[in-house]
PDB file of C-alpha atoms and ligand atoms in Angstrom:
ATOM      1  CA  MET A   4      44.307 -72.872 -29.125  1.00 45.00           C
ATOM      2  CA  ALA A   5      44.313 -73.170 -25.358  1.00 53.00           C
ATOM      3  CA  ASP A   6      45.575 -70.165 -23.448  1.00 59.00           C
ATOM      4  CA  PRO A   7      49.142 -71.107 -22.428  1.00 58.00           C
ATOM      5  CA  ALA A   8      48.813 -69.137 -19.173  1.00 64.00           C
ATOM      6  CA  ALA A   9      45.923 -71.392 -18.163  1.00 67.00           C
ATOM      7  CA  GLN A  10      48.296 -74.342 -18.482  1.00 91.00           C
ATOM      8  CA  LEU A  11      50.729 -72.822 -16.008  1.00 97.00           C
ATOM      9  CA  PRO A  12      50.294 -73.372 -12.273  1.00 98.00           C
ATOM     10  CA  ARG A  13      49.835 -70.154 -10.344  1.00 98.00           C
ATOM     11  CA  HIS A  14      51.303 -71.664  -7.196  1.00 98.00           C
ATOM     12  CA  ILE A  15      53.620 -74.661  -6.837  1.00 98.00           C
ATOM     13  CA  GLY A  16      54.273 -76.523  -3.596  1.00 98.00           C
ATOM     14  CA  ILE A  17      57.467 -78.552  -3.390  1.00 99.00           C
ATOM     15  CA  ILE A  18      58.240 -81.451  -1.071  1.00 98.00           C
ATOM     16  CA  MET A  19      62.033 -81.344  -1.195  1.00 98.00           C
ATOM     17  CA  ASP A  20      63.052 -84.905  -0.442  1.00 98.00           C
ATOM     18  CA  GLY A  21      66.213 -86.924  -0.938  1.00 98.00           C
ATOM     19  CA  ASN A  22      68.922 -84.720   0.558  1.00 98.00           C
ATOM     20  CA  GLY A  23      70.089 -87.562   2.799  1.00 98.00           C
ATOM     21  CA  ARG A  24      70.222 -90.099  -0.049  1.00 98.00           C
ATOM     22  CA  TRP A  25      72.085 -87.620  -2.237  1.00 98.00           C
ATOM     23  CA  ALA A  26      74.716 -87.224   0.477  1.00 98.00           C
ATOM     24  CA  ARG A  27      74.937 -90.941   1.270  1.00 98.00           C
ATOM     25  CA  ARG A  28      75.570 -91.809  -2.372  1.00 98.00           C
ATOM     26  CA  ARG A  29      78.554 -89.497  -2.255  1.00 98.00           C
ATOM     27  CA  GLY A  30      79.815 -90.685   1.111  1.00 98.00           C
ATOM     28  CA  LEU A  31      79.070 -87.255   2.565  1.00 98.00           C
ATOM     29  CA  PRO A  32      77.318 -86.274   5.790  1.00 96.00           C
ATOM     30  CA  ARG A  33      73.581 -85.528   5.523  1.00 96.00           C
ATOM     31  CA  SER A  34      74.321 -81.870   6.195  1.00 96.00           C
ATOM     32  CA  ALA A  35      76.105 -81.726   2.816  1.00 97.00           C
ATOM     33  CA  GLY A  36      72.854 -82.872   1.203  1.00 98.00           C
ATOM     34  CA  HIS A  37      70.906 -80.109   2.930  1.00 97.00           C
ATOM     35  CA  ARG A  38      73.505 -77.553   1.847  1.00 97.00           C
ATOM     36  CA  ALA A  39      73.281 -78.749  -1.740  1.00 98.00           C
ATOM     37  CA  GLY A  40      69.503 -78.518  -1.347  1.00 98.00           C
ATOM     38  CA  ILE A  41      69.823 -74.788  -0.877  1.00 97.00           C
ATOM     39  CA  GLN A  42      71.550 -74.456  -4.249  1.00 97.00           C
ATOM     40  CA  ALA A  43      68.630 -76.354  -5.755  1.00 98.00           C
ATOM     41  CA  ILE A  44      66.217 -73.848  -4.219  1.00 97.00           C
ATOM     42  CA  ARG A  45      68.095 -71.014  -5.915  1.00 96.00           C
ATOM     43  CA  ARG A  46      67.973 -72.781  -9.291  1.00 97.00           C
ATOM     44  CA  VAL A  47      64.310 -73.596  -9.017  1.00 98.00           C
ATOM     45  CA  MET A  48      63.276 -70.120  -7.952  1.00 97.00           C
ATOM     46  CA  GLU A  49      65.062 -68.683 -10.949  1.00 97.00           C
ATOM     47  CA  ALA A  50      63.594 -71.238 -13.341  1.00 98.00           C
ATOM     48  CA  ALA A  51      60.082 -70.820 -11.916  1.00 98.00           C
ATOM     49  CA  ASP A  52      60.297 -67.079 -12.284  1.00 97.00           C
ATOM     50  CA  ALA A  53      61.533 -67.380 -15.866  1.00 97.00           C
ATOM     51  CA  ALA A  54      58.655 -69.752 -16.632  1.00 98.00           C
ATOM     52  CA  GLY A  55      56.128 -67.295 -15.208  1.00 98.00           C
ATOM     53  CA  VAL A  56      55.348 -69.020 -11.896  1.00 98.00           C
ATOM     54  CA  HIS A  57      55.618 -66.484  -9.119  1.00 97.00           C
ATOM     55  CA  CYS A  58      54.354 -68.293  -6.039  1.00 98.00           C
ATOM     56  CA  LEU A  59      56.276 -71.163  -4.442  1.00 98.00           C
ATOM     57  CA  THR A  60      55.842 -72.984  -1.147  1.00 98.00           C
ATOM     58  CA  LEU A  61      58.787 -75.097  -0.013  1.00 98.00           C
ATOM     59  CA  TYR A  62      58.441 -77.812   2.614  1.00 98.00           C
ATOM     60  CA  ALA A  63      61.661 -77.300   4.563  1.00 98.00           C
ATOM     61  CA  PHE A  64      60.889 -78.808   7.994  1.00 98.00           C
ATOM     62  CA  SER A  65      57.803 -80.662   9.134  1.00 98.00           C
ATOM     63  CA  THR A  66      56.350 -80.911  12.639  1.00 97.00           C
ATOM     64  CA  GLU A  67      57.578 -84.531  12.515  1.00 96.00           C
ATOM     65  CA  ASN A  68      61.172 -83.617  11.612  1.00 97.00           C
ATOM     66  CA  TRP A  69      61.995 -82.816  15.256  1.00 98.00           C
ATOM     67  CA  SER A  70      62.409 -86.573  15.732  1.00 98.00           C
ATOM     68  CA  ARG A  71      65.581 -86.546  13.605  1.00 96.00           C
ATOM     69  CA  PRO A  72      68.935 -86.756  15.415  1.00 95.00           C
ATOM     70  CA  ARG A  73      69.552 -83.612  17.464  1.00 97.00           C
ATOM     71  CA  ARG A  74      72.620 -82.679  15.455  1.00 96.00           C
ATOM     72  CA  GLU A  75      70.762 -82.835  12.170  1.00 96.00           C
ATOM     73  CA  VAL A  76      67.938 -80.675  13.528  1.00 97.00           C
ATOM     74  CA  ALA A  77      70.515 -78.164  14.770  1.00 97.00           C
ATOM     75  CA  THR A  78      72.220 -78.146  11.350  1.00 96.00           C
ATOM     76  CA  LEU A  79      68.936 -77.534   9.580  1.00 98.00           C
ATOM     77  CA  MET A  80      67.985 -74.704  11.931  1.00 98.00           C
ATOM     78  CA  ARG A  81      71.389 -73.109  11.417  1.00 97.00           C
ATOM     79  CA  LEU A  82      70.957 -73.420   7.666  1.00 97.00           C
ATOM     80  CA  PHE A  83      67.560 -71.718   7.832  1.00 98.00           C
ATOM     81  CA  GLU A  84      69.092 -68.853   9.775  1.00 98.00           C
ATOM     82  CA  GLN A  85      72.108 -68.505   7.483  1.00 97.00           C
ATOM     83  CA  THR A  86      70.039 -68.738   4.321  1.00 97.00           C
ATOM     84  CA  LEU A  87      67.447 -66.242   5.495  1.00 96.00           C
ATOM     85  CA  LYS A  88      70.210 -63.800   6.424  1.00 95.00           C
ATOM     86  CA  ALA A  89      72.091 -64.324   3.169  1.00 96.00           C
ATOM     87  CA  GLU A  90      69.156 -64.237   0.760  1.00 96.00           C
ATOM     88  CA  VAL A  91      66.718 -61.634   2.061  1.00 97.00           C
ATOM     89  CA  ASP A  92      68.347 -58.686   0.329  1.00 97.00           C
ATOM     90  CA  GLU A  93      68.401 -60.261  -3.090  1.00 97.00           C
ATOM     91  CA  LEU A  94      64.877 -61.626  -2.752  1.00 97.00           C
ATOM     92  CA  ASN A  95      63.799 -58.163  -1.705  1.00 98.00           C
ATOM     93  CA  ARG A  96      65.518 -56.570  -4.707  1.00 97.00           C
ATOM     94  CA  ASN A  97      63.657 -59.038  -6.906  1.00 96.00           C
ATOM     95  CA  GLY A  98      60.350 -58.027  -5.368  1.00 97.00           C
ATOM     96  CA  VAL A  99      59.736 -61.359  -3.658  1.00 98.00           C
ATOM     97  CA  ARG A 100      57.663 -61.459  -0.506  1.00 98.00           C
ATOM     98  CA  ILE A 101      58.902 -64.021   2.015  1.00 98.00           C
ATOM     99  CA  ARG A 102      56.604 -65.760   4.428  1.00 98.00           C
ATOM    100  CA  VAL A 103      57.425 -68.530   6.863  1.00 98.00           C
ATOM    101  CA  ILE A 104      54.496 -70.830   7.503  1.00 98.00           C
ATOM    102  CA  GLY A 105      54.278 -73.205  10.444  1.00 98.00           C
ATOM    103  CA  ARG A 106      54.242 -73.095  14.226  1.00 98.00           C
ATOM    104  CA  ARG A 107      57.020 -70.622  14.770  1.00 96.00           C
ATOM    105  CA  ALA A 108      56.745 -70.375  18.555  1.00 97.00           C
ATOM    106  CA  GLN A 109      58.818 -73.592  18.776  1.00 97.00           C
ATOM    107  CA  LEU A 110      61.646 -72.104  16.712  1.00 98.00           C
ATOM    108  CA  SER A 111      64.588 -70.469  18.450  1.00 98.00           C
ATOM    109  CA  GLU A 112      64.138 -66.819  19.334  1.00 98.00           C
ATOM    110  CA  ARG A 113      66.942 -65.922  16.951  1.00 98.00           C
ATOM    111  CA  LEU A 114      65.271 -67.666  14.040  1.00 98.00           C
ATOM    112  CA  GLN A 115      61.922 -66.132  14.959  1.00 98.00           C
ATOM    113  CA  ARG A 116      63.529 -62.681  14.933  1.00 98.00           C
ATOM    114  CA  LEU A 117      65.119 -63.303  11.523  1.00 98.00           C
ATOM    115  CA  VAL A 118      61.830 -64.574  10.140  1.00 98.00           C
ATOM    116  CA  ALA A 119      59.934 -61.550  11.443  1.00 98.00           C
ATOM    117  CA  GLU A 120      62.571 -59.235   9.968  1.00 98.00           C
ATOM    118  CA  ALA A 121      62.516 -60.962   6.567  1.00 98.00           C
ATOM    119  CA  GLU A 122      58.736 -60.799   6.479  1.00 98.00           C
ATOM    120  CA  ARG A 123      58.707 -57.141   7.476  1.00 98.00           C
ATOM    121  CA  THR A 124      61.379 -56.187   4.934  1.00 98.00           C
ATOM    122  CA  THR A 125      59.585 -57.903   2.059  1.00 98.00           C
ATOM    123  CA  ALA A 126      55.966 -57.339   3.117  1.00 98.00           C
ATOM    124  CA  GLU A 127      55.128 -54.863   0.367  1.00 98.00           C
ATOM    125  CA  ASN A 128      56.708 -56.848  -2.461  1.00 98.00           C
ATOM    126  CA  ARG A 129      54.367 -57.971  -5.188  1.00 97.00           C
ATOM    127  CA  SER A 130      56.480 -59.670  -7.900  1.00 97.00           C
ATOM    128  CA  GLY A 131      56.520 -63.054  -6.234  1.00 97.00           C
ATOM    129  CA  VAL A 132      55.832 -64.999  -3.059  1.00 98.00           C
ATOM    130  CA  LEU A 133      58.152 -67.484  -1.387  1.00 98.00           C
ATOM    131  CA  ASN A 134      56.585 -69.435   1.450  1.00 98.00           C
ATOM    132  CA  VAL A 135      58.981 -71.515   3.483  1.00 98.00           C
ATOM    133  CA  ALA A 136      57.264 -74.148   5.604  1.00 98.00           C
ATOM    134  CA  ILE A 137      59.219 -74.623   8.836  1.00 98.00           C
ATOM    135  CA  ASN A 138      57.796 -76.624  11.735  1.00 98.00           C
ATOM    136  CA  TYR A 139      54.848 -77.019   9.421  1.00 98.00           C
ATOM    137  CA  GLY A 140      52.104 -79.622   9.482  1.00 98.00           C
ATOM    138  CA  GLY A 141      48.898 -79.456   7.482  1.00 98.00           C
ATOM    139  CA  ARG A 142      46.773 -80.797  10.324  1.00 98.00           C
ATOM    140  CA  ALA A 143      48.372 -78.409  12.817  1.00 98.00           C
ATOM    141  CA  GLU A 144      47.646 -75.561  10.391  1.00 98.00           C
ATOM    142  CA  ILE A 145      43.951 -76.453  10.283  1.00 98.00           C
ATOM    143  CA  VAL A 146      43.821 -76.718  14.082  1.00 98.00           C
ATOM    144  CA  ASP A 147      45.554 -73.336  14.379  1.00 98.00           C
ATOM    145  CA  GLY A 148      43.072 -71.818  11.927  1.00 98.00           C
ATOM    146  CA  VAL A 149      40.067 -73.072  13.870  1.00 98.00           C
ATOM    147  CA  ARG A 150      41.610 -71.898  17.147  1.00 98.00           C
ATOM    148  CA  ARG A 151      42.203 -68.473  15.661  1.00 98.00           C
ATOM    149  CA  LEU A 152      38.590 -68.172  14.527  1.00 98.00           C
ATOM    150  CA  ALA A 153      37.406 -69.293  17.974  1.00 98.00           C
ATOM    151  CA  GLU A 154      39.671 -66.731  19.644  1.00 98.00           C
ATOM    152  CA  GLU A 155      38.159 -64.052  17.420  1.00 97.00           C
ATOM    153  CA  GLY A 156      34.779 -65.034  18.831  1.00 98.00           C
ATOM    154  CA  ARG A 157      33.440 -66.459  15.576  1.00 97.00           C
ATOM    155  CA  ASP A 158      30.448 -68.793  15.759  1.00 98.00           C
ATOM    156  CA  LEU A 159      32.074 -72.075  14.750  1.00 97.00           C
ATOM    157  CA  THR A 160      28.727 -73.755  14.170  1.00 98.00           C
ATOM    158  CA  GLN A 161      28.322 -71.444  11.162  1.00 97.00           C
ATOM    159  CA  LEU A 162      31.824 -72.036   9.780  1.00 97.00           C
ATOM    160  CA  GLU A 163      32.123 -72.082   5.988  1.00 97.00           C
ATOM    161  CA  GLU A 164      35.065 -73.386   3.946  1.00 98.00           C
ATOM    162  CA  ALA A 165      36.033 -69.853   2.935  1.00 97.00           C
ATOM    163  CA  ASP A 166      36.254 -68.822   6.618  1.00 98.00           C
ATOM    164  CA  LEU A 167      38.737 -71.566   7.367  1.00 98.00           C
ATOM    165  CA  ALA A 168      40.700 -70.955   4.147  1.00 98.00           C
ATOM    166  CA  GLY A 169      41.040 -67.343   5.272  1.00 98.00           C
ATOM    167  CA  ALA A 170      42.425 -68.407   8.650  1.00 98.00           C
ATOM    168  CA  LEU A 171      45.188 -70.645   7.252  1.00 98.00           C
ATOM    169  CA  TYR A 172      48.833 -69.573   6.993  1.00 97.00           C
ATOM    170  CA  THR A 173      48.377 -69.187   3.228  1.00 97.00           C
ATOM    171  CA  ALA A 174      45.376 -66.842   3.438  1.00 97.00           C
ATOM    172  CA  GLY A 175      45.134 -64.605   0.394  1.00 96.00           C
ATOM    173  CA  LEU A 176      47.244 -66.822  -1.865  1.00 97.00           C
ATOM    174  CA  PRO A 177      45.871 -69.003  -4.640  1.00 97.00           C
ATOM    175  CA  ASP A 178      45.755 -72.700  -3.754  1.00 98.00           C
ATOM    176  CA  PRO A 179      48.684 -74.663  -5.177  1.00 98.00           C
ATOM    177  CA  ASP A 180      47.811 -76.089  -8.597  1.00 98.00           C
ATOM    178  CA  LEU A 181      50.812 -78.374  -8.591  1.00 98.00           C
ATOM    179  CA  ILE A 182      52.673 -80.251  -5.881  1.00 98.00           C
ATOM    180  CA  ILE A 183      56.094 -81.572  -6.835  1.00 98.00           C
ATOM    181  CA  ARG A 184      57.712 -84.277  -4.738  1.00 98.00           C
ATOM    182  CA  THR A 185      61.300 -85.288  -5.364  1.00 98.00           C
ATOM    183  CA  ALA A 186      63.019 -88.603  -4.531  1.00 98.00           C
ATOM    184  CA  GLY A 187      60.162 -90.847  -5.523  1.00 98.00           C
ATOM    185  CA  GLU A 188      57.872 -91.301  -2.518  1.00 98.00           C
ATOM    186  CA  LEU A 189      54.162 -91.289  -3.400  1.00 98.00           C
ATOM    187  CA  ARG A 190      52.928 -89.388  -0.348  1.00 96.00           C
ATOM    188  CA  THR A 191      51.888 -85.832   0.451  1.00 97.00           C
ATOM    189  CA  SER A 192      53.205 -86.082   4.037  1.00 97.00           C
ATOM    190  CA  ASN A 193      50.863 -83.601   5.725  1.00 98.00           C
ATOM    191  CA  PHE A 194      51.834 -80.808   3.297  1.00 98.00           C
ATOM    192  CA  LEU A 195      49.195 -78.196   2.421  1.00 98.00           C
ATOM    193  CA  ILE A 196      46.503 -80.816   2.907  1.00 98.00           C
ATOM    194  CA  TRP A 197      43.654 -78.309   2.779  1.00 98.00           C
ATOM    195  CA  GLN A 198      45.029 -76.125   0.000  1.00 98.00           C
ATOM    196  CA  ALA A 199      46.177 -78.996  -2.229  1.00 98.00           C
ATOM    197  CA  ALA A 200      42.758 -80.685  -2.300  1.00 97.00           C
ATOM    198  CA  TYR A 201      42.645 -80.354  -6.115  1.00 97.00           C
ATOM    199  CA  ALA A 202      46.347 -79.981  -6.857  1.00 98.00           C
ATOM    200  CA  GLU A 203      48.033 -82.117  -9.472  1.00 97.00           C
ATOM    201  CA  LEU A 204      50.876 -84.261  -8.150  1.00 98.00           C
ATOM    202  CA  HIS A 205      54.170 -84.644  -9.944  1.00 98.00           C
ATOM    203  CA  VAL A 206      56.585 -87.130  -8.398  1.00 98.00           C
ATOM    204  CA  THR A 207      60.089 -87.417  -9.756  1.00 98.00           C
ATOM    205  CA  GLN A 208      62.900 -89.817  -8.860  1.00 98.00           C
ATOM    206  CA  THR A 209      65.348 -86.905  -8.964  1.00 98.00           C
ATOM    207  CA  LEU A 210      66.797 -86.211  -5.521  1.00 98.00           C
ATOM    208  CA  TRP A 211      66.211 -82.639  -4.368  1.00 98.00           C
ATOM    209  CA  PRO A 212      69.864 -81.490  -4.553  1.00 98.00           C
ATOM    210  CA  ASP A 213      69.928 -82.596  -8.217  1.00 98.00           C
ATOM    211  CA  PHE A 214      66.657 -80.849  -9.091  1.00 98.00           C
ATOM    212  CA  GLY A 215      67.052 -78.029 -11.578  1.00 98.00           C
ATOM    213  CA  ALA A 216      65.534 -76.074 -14.433  1.00 98.00           C
ATOM    214  CA  GLU A 217      65.102 -79.149 -16.631  1.00 98.00           C
ATOM    215  CA  ASP A 218      63.258 -81.040 -13.868  1.00 98.00           C
ATOM    216  CA  LEU A 219      60.977 -78.059 -13.379  1.00 98.00           C
ATOM    217  CA  ARG A 220      60.334 -77.913 -17.119  1.00 98.00           C
ATOM    218  CA  LEU A 221      59.306 -81.581 -17.077  1.00 98.00           C
ATOM    219  CA  ALA A 222      57.018 -80.973 -14.093  1.00 98.00           C
ATOM    220  CA  LEU A 223      55.367 -78.049 -15.877  1.00 98.00           C
ATOM    221  CA  LEU A 224      54.918 -80.121 -19.040  1.00 97.00           C
ATOM    222  CA  ASP A 225      53.380 -82.912 -16.988  1.00 97.00           C
ATOM    223  CA  TYR A 226      51.056 -80.403 -15.340  1.00 97.00           C
ATOM    224  CA  ALA A 227      50.026 -78.901 -18.686  1.00 96.00           C
ATOM    225  CA  SER A 228      49.114 -82.363 -19.967  1.00 95.00           C
ATOM    226  CA  ARG A 229      46.670 -83.021 -17.116  1.00 94.00           C
ATOM    227  CA  ASP A 230      42.946 -82.723 -17.551  1.00 82.00           C
ATOM    228  CA  ARG A 231      41.882 -80.822 -14.438  1.00 79.00           C
ATOM    229  CA  ARG A 232      38.287 -81.601 -13.617  1.00 77.00           C
ATOM    230  CA  PHE A 233      37.904 -80.387 -10.030  1.00 82.00           C
ATOM    231  CA  GLY A 234      35.496 -83.230  -9.314  1.00 82.00           C
ATOM    232  CA  GLY A 235      33.457 -82.719 -12.489  1.00 81.00           C
ATOM    233  CA  VAL A 236      32.750 -85.359 -15.126  1.00 74.00           C
ATOM    234  CA  LEU A 237      35.082 -86.141 -17.972  1.00 68.00           C
ATOM    235  CA  ASP A 238      33.698 -84.772 -21.236  1.00 67.00           C
ATOM    236  CA  LEU A 239      34.873 -87.017 -24.045  1.00 63.00           C
ATOM    237  CA  SER A 240      32.771 -85.341 -26.751  1.00 64.00           C
TER     238      SER A 240
HETATM  239  C1  FPP B  17      64.459 -83.969   2.933  1.00 61.64           C
HETATM  240  O1  FPP B  17      65.556 -84.776   2.663  1.00 61.64           O
HETATM  241  C2  FPP B  17      64.868 -82.609   3.193  1.00 61.64           C
HETATM  242  C3  FPP B  17      64.695 -81.941   4.369  1.00 61.64           C
HETATM  243  C4  FPP B  17      64.023 -82.524   5.554  1.00 61.64           C
HETATM  244  C5  FPP B  17      65.191 -80.606   4.573  1.00 61.64           C
HETATM  245  C6  FPP B  17      64.983 -79.669   3.411  1.00 61.64           C
HETATM  246  C7  FPP B  17      65.758 -78.459   3.674  1.00 61.64           C
HETATM  247  C8  FPP B  17      66.557 -77.837   2.771  1.00 61.64           C
HETATM  248  C9  FPP B  17      66.725 -78.236   1.366  1.00 61.64           C
HETATM  249  C10 FPP B  17      67.235 -76.621   3.220  1.00 61.64           C
HETATM  250  C11 FPP B  17      66.201 -75.570   3.070  1.00 61.64           C
HETATM  251  C12 FPP B  17      66.614 -74.271   3.510  1.00 61.64           C
HETATM  252  C13 FPP B  17      65.789 -73.204   3.445  1.00 61.64           C
HETATM  253  C14 FPP B  17      66.269 -71.906   3.925  1.00 61.64           C
HETATM  254  C15 FPP B  17      64.424 -73.305   2.918  1.00 61.64           C
HETATM  255  P1  FPP B  17      65.860 -86.017   3.631  1.00 61.64           P
HETATM  256  O2  FPP B  17      66.898 -85.573   4.593  1.00 61.64           O
HETATM  257  O3  FPP B  17      64.603 -86.513   4.215  1.00 61.64           O
HETATM  258  O4  FPP B  17      66.453 -87.017   2.583  1.00 61.64           O
HETATM  259  P2  FPP B  17      66.347 -88.611   2.635  1.00 61.64           P
HETATM  260  O5  FPP B  17      64.893 -88.960   2.589  1.00 61.64           O
HETATM  261  O6  FPP B  17      67.078 -89.018   1.393  1.00 61.64           O
HETATM  262  O7  FPP B  17      67.028 -89.052   3.903  1.00 61.64           O
END
C-alpha cells in the first residue's frame, strides 16, 4: 500500500479569494469579508495541523492590490497589524514560526516593526511554518533574489537554479506541493511562481470566508488522487 505520508503535501499555498463576494452576498461591506477571512485562516491552520500539514503560505496582499480603493487597503493593513498582534502569542505557544514574505519596505513602519517582532519571537520554532505573503509578487520575488545575489558579488553568468531558489523569500522551505485557490478563478495570479512549478492546483468554488476543515479535507483528497509526474512519462504498465 502507498505510504499515506507521501500522499500528503508538505507545504500548501493558498490563494484566499472571494472575501468581497462573500460580503456582497450578505449586503455587508468588503471589510466584513476580510474579517471573516481571518476566522477561516484560524480554521484552516487548525485543520491543516490536525491533518499533518505543517507549512502554509497564505496570499494575503499582492503587489497589485495597492490599486484597490484607499480605504480598503487601509482596512487590510489594519487587519494585518491587529491579527499579527493578536495571534503571535498563540502561534508561538504552538511552535509555529511566522514569516512575512514580500516587499516589506513599502509597508508602514508600524507594520514592519510588528512583522520583525513576530519573526524574532517565533524564529526558533520548529513545529510549523506560517508564511504570510504581504505586498508579494512572484516576479518581484525573483527580481529581488537576483538582485540579492548580485549584491553579494555572485557571478550571475554561472547562476544555477538552486542558487536562485536559495535567494527567494522561501529559502529553506520545501516547495509547495499543493496550491489551493478559493472562489473559482483558474489563475495563479503571480503567487509562488517559481516554487509552484510542479505544484498541484486545487480550485474550489467555496469563497474564502466559508472555507473550513471539510474544504481542506476535499483538497487533500484531490491532491492524494493526483499522479505527480514532475515532467516524467506516464507509466501505464
Ligand atoms: C481576496 O478577496 C482577499 C484578499 C485580497 C485579502 C485576503 C486577506 C485576508 C483574508 C485577511 C488576512 C489577514 C492576515 C493577517 C493574513 P477579494 O477581496 O479579492 O474578494 P472578491 O474577489 O470576491 O472581491
